[in-house]
mmCIF file of C-alpha atoms in Angstrom:
data_model
loop_
_atom_site.group_PDB
_atom_site.id
_atom_site.type_symbol
_atom_site.label_atom_id
_atom_site.label_comp_id
_atom_site.label_asym_id
_atom_site.label_seq_id
_atom_site.Cartn_x
_atom_site.Cartn_y
_atom_site.Cartn_z
ATOM 1 C CA UNK A 81 14.845 32.265 -30.739
ATOM 2 C CA UNK A 82 16.739 30.159 -29.601
ATOM 3 C CA UNK A 83 15.012 30.053 -25.429
ATOM 4 C CA UNK A 84 11.536 29.137 -27.413
ATOM 5 C CA UNK A 85 13.576 26.509 -29.350
ATOM 6 C CA UNK A 86 14.427 25.043 -25.890
ATOM 7 C CA UNK A 87 11.130 25.727 -24.370
ATOM 8 C CA UNK A 88 9.111 23.557 -27.320
ATOM 9 C CA UNK A 89 11.883 20.571 -26.821
ATOM 10 C CA UNK A 90 10.976 20.421 -23.094
ATOM 11 C CA UNK A 91 7.067 20.046 -23.853
ATOM 12 C CA UNK A 92 8.586 17.237 -26.146
ATOM 13 C CA UNK A 93 6.896 14.263 -25.539
ATOM 14 C CA UNK A 94 9.533 12.209 -26.804
ATOM 15 C CA UNK A 95 12.582 14.480 -25.139
ATOM 16 C CA UNK A 96 10.200 14.434 -22.239
ATOM 17 C CA UNK A 97 10.687 9.964 -22.082
ATOM 18 C CA UNK A 98 13.620 10.552 -22.757
ATOM 19 C CA UNK A 99 14.656 11.486 -19.330
ATOM 20 C CA UNK A 100 12.201 10.347 -17.325
ATOM 21 C CA UNK A 101 12.127 6.705 -18.017
ATOM 22 C CA UNK A 102 16.396 6.098 -17.620
ATOM 23 C CA UNK A 103 15.578 8.006 -14.309
ATOM 24 C CA UNK A 104 11.906 5.585 -13.122
ATOM 25 C CA UNK A 105 14.263 2.534 -14.509
ATOM 26 C CA UNK A 106 17.093 3.593 -11.941
ATOM 27 C CA UNK A 107 14.646 3.937 -9.032
ATOM 28 C CA UNK A 108 12.735 1.422 -8.844
ATOM 29 C CA UNK A 109 16.024 -0.838 -8.600
ATOM 30 C CA UNK A 110 17.574 1.436 -5.844
ATOM 31 C CA UNK A 111 13.731 1.260 -4.609
ATOM 32 C CA UNK A 112 13.186 -2.510 -4.401
ATOM 33 C CA UNK A 113 16.897 -2.780 -2.913
ATOM 34 C CA UNK A 114 16.072 -0.132 0.028
ATOM 35 C CA UNK A 115 13.330 -2.248 0.933
ATOM 36 C CA UNK A 116 14.418 -5.616 1.332
ATOM 37 C CA UNK A 117 17.000 -4.094 3.049
ATOM 38 C CA UNK A 118 14.463 -2.094 5.246
ATOM 39 C CA UNK A 119 12.921 -5.031 5.772
ATOM 40 C CA UNK A 120 15.679 -7.170 7.326
ATOM 41 C CA UNK A 121 16.963 -4.951 9.433
ATOM 42 C CA UNK A 122 13.699 -3.743 10.892
ATOM 43 C CA UNK A 123 12.969 -7.178 11.799
ATOM 44 C CA UNK A 124 16.833 -8.413 12.774
ATOM 45 C CA UNK A 125 16.975 -5.412 14.701
ATOM 46 C CA UNK A 126 13.241 -6.781 16.787
ATOM 47 C CA UNK A 127 14.531 -9.982 17.018
ATOM 48 C CA UNK A 128 17.519 -8.373 18.946
ATOM 49 C CA UNK A 129 15.642 -6.491 21.341
ATOM 50 C CA UNK A 130 12.700 -8.197 21.829
ATOM 51 C CA UNK A 131 13.490 -12.270 21.997
ATOM 52 C CA UNK A 132 11.231 -13.587 19.310
ATOM 53 C CA UNK A 133 10.565 -13.018 15.117
ATOM 54 C CA UNK A 134 8.038 -10.687 14.195
ATOM 55 C CA UNK A 135 8.038 -13.144 10.954
ATOM 56 C CA UNK A 136 5.145 -15.415 11.234
ATOM 57 C CA UNK A 137 5.094 -18.277 8.344
ATOM 58 C CA UNK A 138 2.171 -20.221 9.578
ATOM 59 C CA UNK A 139 2.290 -24.141 9.366
ATOM 60 C CA UNK A 140 4.136 -25.698 7.096
ATOM 61 C CA UNK A 141 1.436 -25.914 3.360
ATOM 62 C CA UNK A 142 -1.394 -23.874 5.648
ATOM 63 C CA UNK A 143 -2.386 -21.041 3.695
ATOM 64 C CA UNK A 144 -0.536 -18.806 5.305
ATOM 65 C CA UNK A 145 3.170 -20.326 4.746
ATOM 66 C CA UNK A 146 1.506 -20.771 0.934
ATOM 67 C CA UNK A 147 0.992 -16.950 1.334
ATOM 68 C CA UNK A 148 4.356 -15.722 2.357
ATOM 69 C CA UNK A 149 6.549 -18.210 0.165
ATOM 70 C CA UNK A 150 4.292 -16.149 -2.647
ATOM 71 C CA UNK A 151 5.403 -12.982 -1.910
ATOM 72 C CA UNK A 152 8.803 -14.045 -1.188
ATOM 73 C CA UNK A 153 8.757 -15.573 -4.922
ATOM 74 C CA UNK A 154 7.335 -12.633 -6.342
ATOM 75 C CA UNK A 155 9.253 -9.639 -4.024
ATOM 76 C CA UNK A 156 12.341 -11.621 -5.606
ATOM 77 C CA UNK A 157 11.639 -11.262 -8.232
ATOM 78 C CA UNK A 158 10.663 -8.118 -8.205
ATOM 79 C CA UNK A 159 14.284 -7.346 -7.095
ATOM 80 C CA UNK A 160 16.025 -9.190 -9.770
ATOM 81 C CA UNK A 161 14.124 -7.899 -12.754
ATOM 82 C CA UNK A 162 14.936 -4.431 -11.671
ATOM 83 C CA UNK A 163 18.016 -4.266 -11.500
ATOM 84 C CA UNK A 164 19.200 -6.160 -14.443
ATOM 85 C CA UNK A 165 17.216 -3.201 -16.162
ATOM 86 C CA UNK A 166 19.956 -0.513 -14.766
ATOM 87 C CA UNK A 167 21.804 -1.960 -16.709
ATOM 88 C CA UNK A 168 20.060 -4.661 -19.886
ATOM 89 C CA UNK A 169 17.296 -4.346 -21.508
ATOM 90 C CA UNK A 170 15.014 -6.943 -20.909
ATOM 91 C CA UNK A 171 11.918 -5.068 -21.385
ATOM 92 C CA UNK A 172 10.441 -7.112 -24.932
ATOM 93 C CA UNK A 173 10.899 -10.359 -22.545
ATOM 94 C CA UNK A 174 8.297 -8.356 -19.967
ATOM 95 C CA UNK A 175 5.336 -7.903 -22.493
ATOM 96 C CA UNK A 176 5.943 -4.091 -21.845
ATOM 97 C CA UNK A 177 2.831 -2.044 -22.882
ATOM 98 C CA UNK A 178 3.982 0.274 -25.367
ATOM 99 C CA UNK A 179 0.510 2.187 -25.146
ATOM 100 C CA UNK A 180 0.829 2.495 -21.495
ATOM 101 C CA UNK A 181 4.697 3.563 -21.018
ATOM 102 C CA UNK A 182 4.639 6.909 -21.824
ATOM 103 C CA UNK A 183 6.430 9.049 -19.500
ATOM 104 C CA UNK A 184 3.258 10.838 -17.434
ATOM 105 C CA UNK A 185 2.444 6.825 -16.766
ATOM 106 C CA UNK A 186 6.274 5.851 -15.565
ATOM 107 C CA UNK A 187 6.542 9.444 -13.330
ATOM 108 C CA UNK A 188 2.847 8.527 -11.547
ATOM 109 C CA UNK A 189 4.357 5.190 -10.778
ATOM 110 C CA UNK A 190 6.769 6.053 -9.132
ATOM 111 C CA UNK A 191 5.257 8.940 -7.377
ATOM 112 C CA UNK A 192 2.756 6.333 -5.777
ATOM 113 C CA UNK A 193 5.350 3.874 -4.937
ATOM 114 C CA UNK A 194 6.984 6.748 -3.062
ATOM 115 C CA UNK A 195 3.480 7.655 -1.191
ATOM 116 C CA UNK A 196 3.041 3.763 -0.799
ATOM 117 C CA UNK A 197 6.526 3.281 1.193
ATOM 118 C CA UNK A 198 5.655 6.438 3.368
ATOM 119 C CA UNK A 199 2.179 5.067 4.426
ATOM 120 C CA UNK A 200 3.705 1.886 5.183
ATOM 121 C CA UNK A 201 6.473 2.581 7.273
ATOM 122 C CA UNK A 202 3.994 4.947 9.388
ATOM 123 C CA UNK A 203 1.077 2.540 9.394
ATOM 124 C CA UNK A 204 3.920 0.060 11.286
ATOM 125 C CA UNK A 205 5.149 3.048 13.746
ATOM 126 C CA UNK A 206 2.355 3.373 14.165
ATOM 127 C CA UNK A 207 2.018 -0.287 14.964
ATOM 128 C CA UNK A 208 4.766 -0.237 17.100
ATOM 129 C CA UNK A 209 6.235 -4.121 19.083
ATOM 130 C CA UNK A 210 1.459 -4.816 17.757
ATOM 131 C CA UNK A 211 3.345 -5.213 14.164
ATOM 132 C CA UNK A 212 3.876 -8.910 12.707
ATOM 133 C CA UNK A 213 3.954 -10.357 9.586
ATOM 134 C CA UNK A 214 2.026 -12.854 9.336
ATOM 135 C CA UNK A 215 -0.032 -14.671 12.823
ATOM 136 C CA UNK A 216 1.463 -14.391 15.312
ATOM 137 C CA UNK A 217 -0.313 -17.242 17.089
ATOM 138 C CA UNK A 218 1.448 -16.264 21.065
ATOM 139 C CA UNK A 219 -2.316 -15.567 22.520
ATOM 140 C CA UNK A 220 -0.616 -13.256 25.059
ATOM 141 C CA UNK A 221 1.090 -11.214 22.982
ATOM 142 C CA UNK A 222 -0.594 -8.217 20.231
ATOM 143 C CA UNK A 223 -3.212 -5.971 21.634
ATOM 144 C CA UNK A 224 -6.061 -4.918 19.154
ATOM 145 C CA UNK A 225 -5.652 -1.758 16.954
ATOM 146 C CA UNK A 226 -8.703 0.305 16.653
ATOM 147 C CA UNK A 227 -7.254 4.147 16.975
ATOM 148 C CA UNK A 228 -6.028 6.245 14.859
ATOM 149 C CA UNK A 229 -6.044 4.558 10.791
ATOM 150 C CA UNK A 230 -7.405 1.427 12.213
ATOM 151 C CA UNK A 231 -10.662 3.020 12.715
ATOM 152 C CA UNK A 232 -11.331 3.764 8.748
ATOM 153 C CA UNK A 233 -10.260 0.565 7.946
ATOM 154 C CA UNK A 234 -9.888 -3.272 9.221
ATOM 155 C CA UNK A 235 -6.598 -3.572 7.117
ATOM 156 C CA UNK A 236 -4.480 -0.332 6.738
ATOM 157 C CA UNK A 237 -1.740 -1.661 5.836
ATOM 158 C CA UNK A 238 -2.294 -4.413 3.158
ATOM 159 C CA UNK A 239 -3.870 -1.458 1.142
ATOM 160 C CA UNK A 240 -0.676 1.235 1.778
ATOM 161 C CA UNK A 241 1.236 -2.551 0.065
ATOM 162 C CA UNK A 242 -1.466 -2.997 -2.490
ATOM 163 C CA UNK A 243 -0.846 0.440 -3.599
ATOM 164 C CA UNK A 244 2.474 0.214 -3.928
ATOM 165 C CA UNK A 245 1.695 -2.807 -6.192
ATOM 166 C CA UNK A 246 -0.273 -0.941 -8.420
ATOM 167 C CA UNK A 247 2.567 1.701 -8.136
ATOM 168 C CA UNK A 248 4.854 -0.943 -10.233
ATOM 169 C CA UNK A 249 2.465 -1.427 -12.471
ATOM 170 C CA UNK A 250 2.650 2.551 -13.373
ATOM 171 C CA UNK A 251 6.112 2.570 -13.441
ATOM 172 C CA UNK A 252 6.425 -0.488 -15.207
ATOM 173 C CA UNK A 253 3.486 -1.080 -17.295
ATOM 174 C CA UNK A 254 4.049 -4.515 -18.535
ATOM 175 C CA UNK A 255 2.296 -8.231 -18.128
ATOM 176 C CA UNK A 256 5.702 -8.883 -15.878
ATOM 177 C CA UNK A 257 3.604 -6.607 -13.838
ATOM 178 C CA UNK A 258 0.460 -6.749 -14.095
ATOM 179 C CA UNK A 259 0.856 -10.871 -13.231
ATOM 180 C CA UNK A 260 3.248 -9.465 -9.857
ATOM 181 C CA UNK A 261 -0.311 -6.726 -9.400
ATOM 182 C CA UNK A 262 -2.789 -10.283 -9.788
ATOM 183 C CA UNK A 263 -0.642 -12.038 -7.950
ATOM 184 C CA UNK A 264 0.041 -9.863 -4.533
ATOM 185 C CA UNK A 265 -3.635 -8.898 -4.350
ATOM 186 C CA UNK A 266 -5.150 -11.787 -4.533
ATOM 187 C CA UNK A 267 -2.453 -12.942 -2.100
ATOM 188 C CA UNK A 268 -2.916 -10.035 0.477
ATOM 189 C CA UNK A 269 -6.441 -10.512 0.240
ATOM 190 C CA UNK A 270 -6.104 -14.083 1.386
ATOM 191 C CA UNK A 271 -4.018 -13.578 3.940
ATOM 192 C CA UNK A 272 -6.251 -10.302 5.140
ATOM 193 C CA UNK A 273 -9.388 -13.211 5.720
ATOM 194 C CA UNK A 274 -6.649 -16.114 7.192
ATOM 195 C CA UNK A 275 -5.493 -12.713 9.973
ATOM 196 C CA UNK A 276 -8.966 -11.544 10.610
ATOM 197 C CA UNK A 277 -10.321 -15.495 11.506
ATOM 198 C CA UNK A 278 -7.535 -15.507 13.943
ATOM 199 C CA UNK A 279 -7.863 -12.214 15.370
ATOM 200 C CA UNK A 280 -11.712 -13.334 15.983
ATOM 201 C CA UNK A 281 -10.194 -16.159 17.864
ATOM 202 C CA UNK A 282 -8.015 -14.287 20.194
ATOM 203 C CA UNK A 283 -10.405 -11.329 20.821
ATOM 204 C CA UNK A 284 -13.599 -12.646 20.585
ATOM 205 C CA UNK A 285 -16.503 -10.053 21.089
ATOM 206 C CA UNK A 286 -14.651 -7.471 21.108
ATOM 207 C CA UNK A 287 -13.070 -7.884 17.403
ATOM 208 C CA UNK A 288 -16.832 -8.661 16.004
ATOM 209 C CA UNK A 289 -17.857 -5.416 17.874
ATOM 210 C CA UNK A 290 -14.923 -3.629 15.624
ATOM 211 C CA UNK A 291 -15.587 -6.142 12.689
ATOM 212 C CA UNK A 292 -19.202 -4.404 12.714
ATOM 213 C CA UNK A 293 -18.199 -0.773 13.010
ATOM 214 C CA UNK A 294 -15.199 -0.873 10.752
ATOM 215 C CA UNK A 295 -14.798 -2.184 7.033
ATOM 216 C CA UNK A 296 -11.982 -4.608 6.172
ATOM 217 C CA UNK A 297 -11.080 -2.077 3.733
ATOM 218 C CA UNK A 298 -12.527 1.718 3.332
#
């Protein structure tokens, strides 16, 4: 009888929520902290080895400059909020959606975030020395990647990042994360267009043929 009661308790939605919710809460804080540390370490390591920054903002006041700064502001806000939530209940201030804030949704968000993290790392490794964040205006650097994941999408890395933004919304379904998701998708889609213009200028006909053959997204 005790075993049956324990099994019934395990399948109780409220009990599962008590188990999953704090795990996801801590996971988000650690996850975004590690993302920040990894990005910084990768950037510094590439600079030390190759002698130039792989982070490109573009000219001050240009679209790409605004995209980068907007992305940085939201990324810092997400990290700060997720770290605070580990010890302080600020969810009422974030506008949490109670009908979505359920253990299966939170768990799905965590899984999607890990999938996004894996894809981003794979794609950056695939790009190797050709990886850039932003538009590198030096015409002599880089090559046009058209193989592997780039044979199915012209912007697989952006797709992986947007997948992570969706995962964050699911792991913390709220007004705050919805605004982050909408702003992130808007910035990324606009940045994709700017980067494609730069690639068209650099690679000319080769890029036009690639553009005709491979979709922007999927």
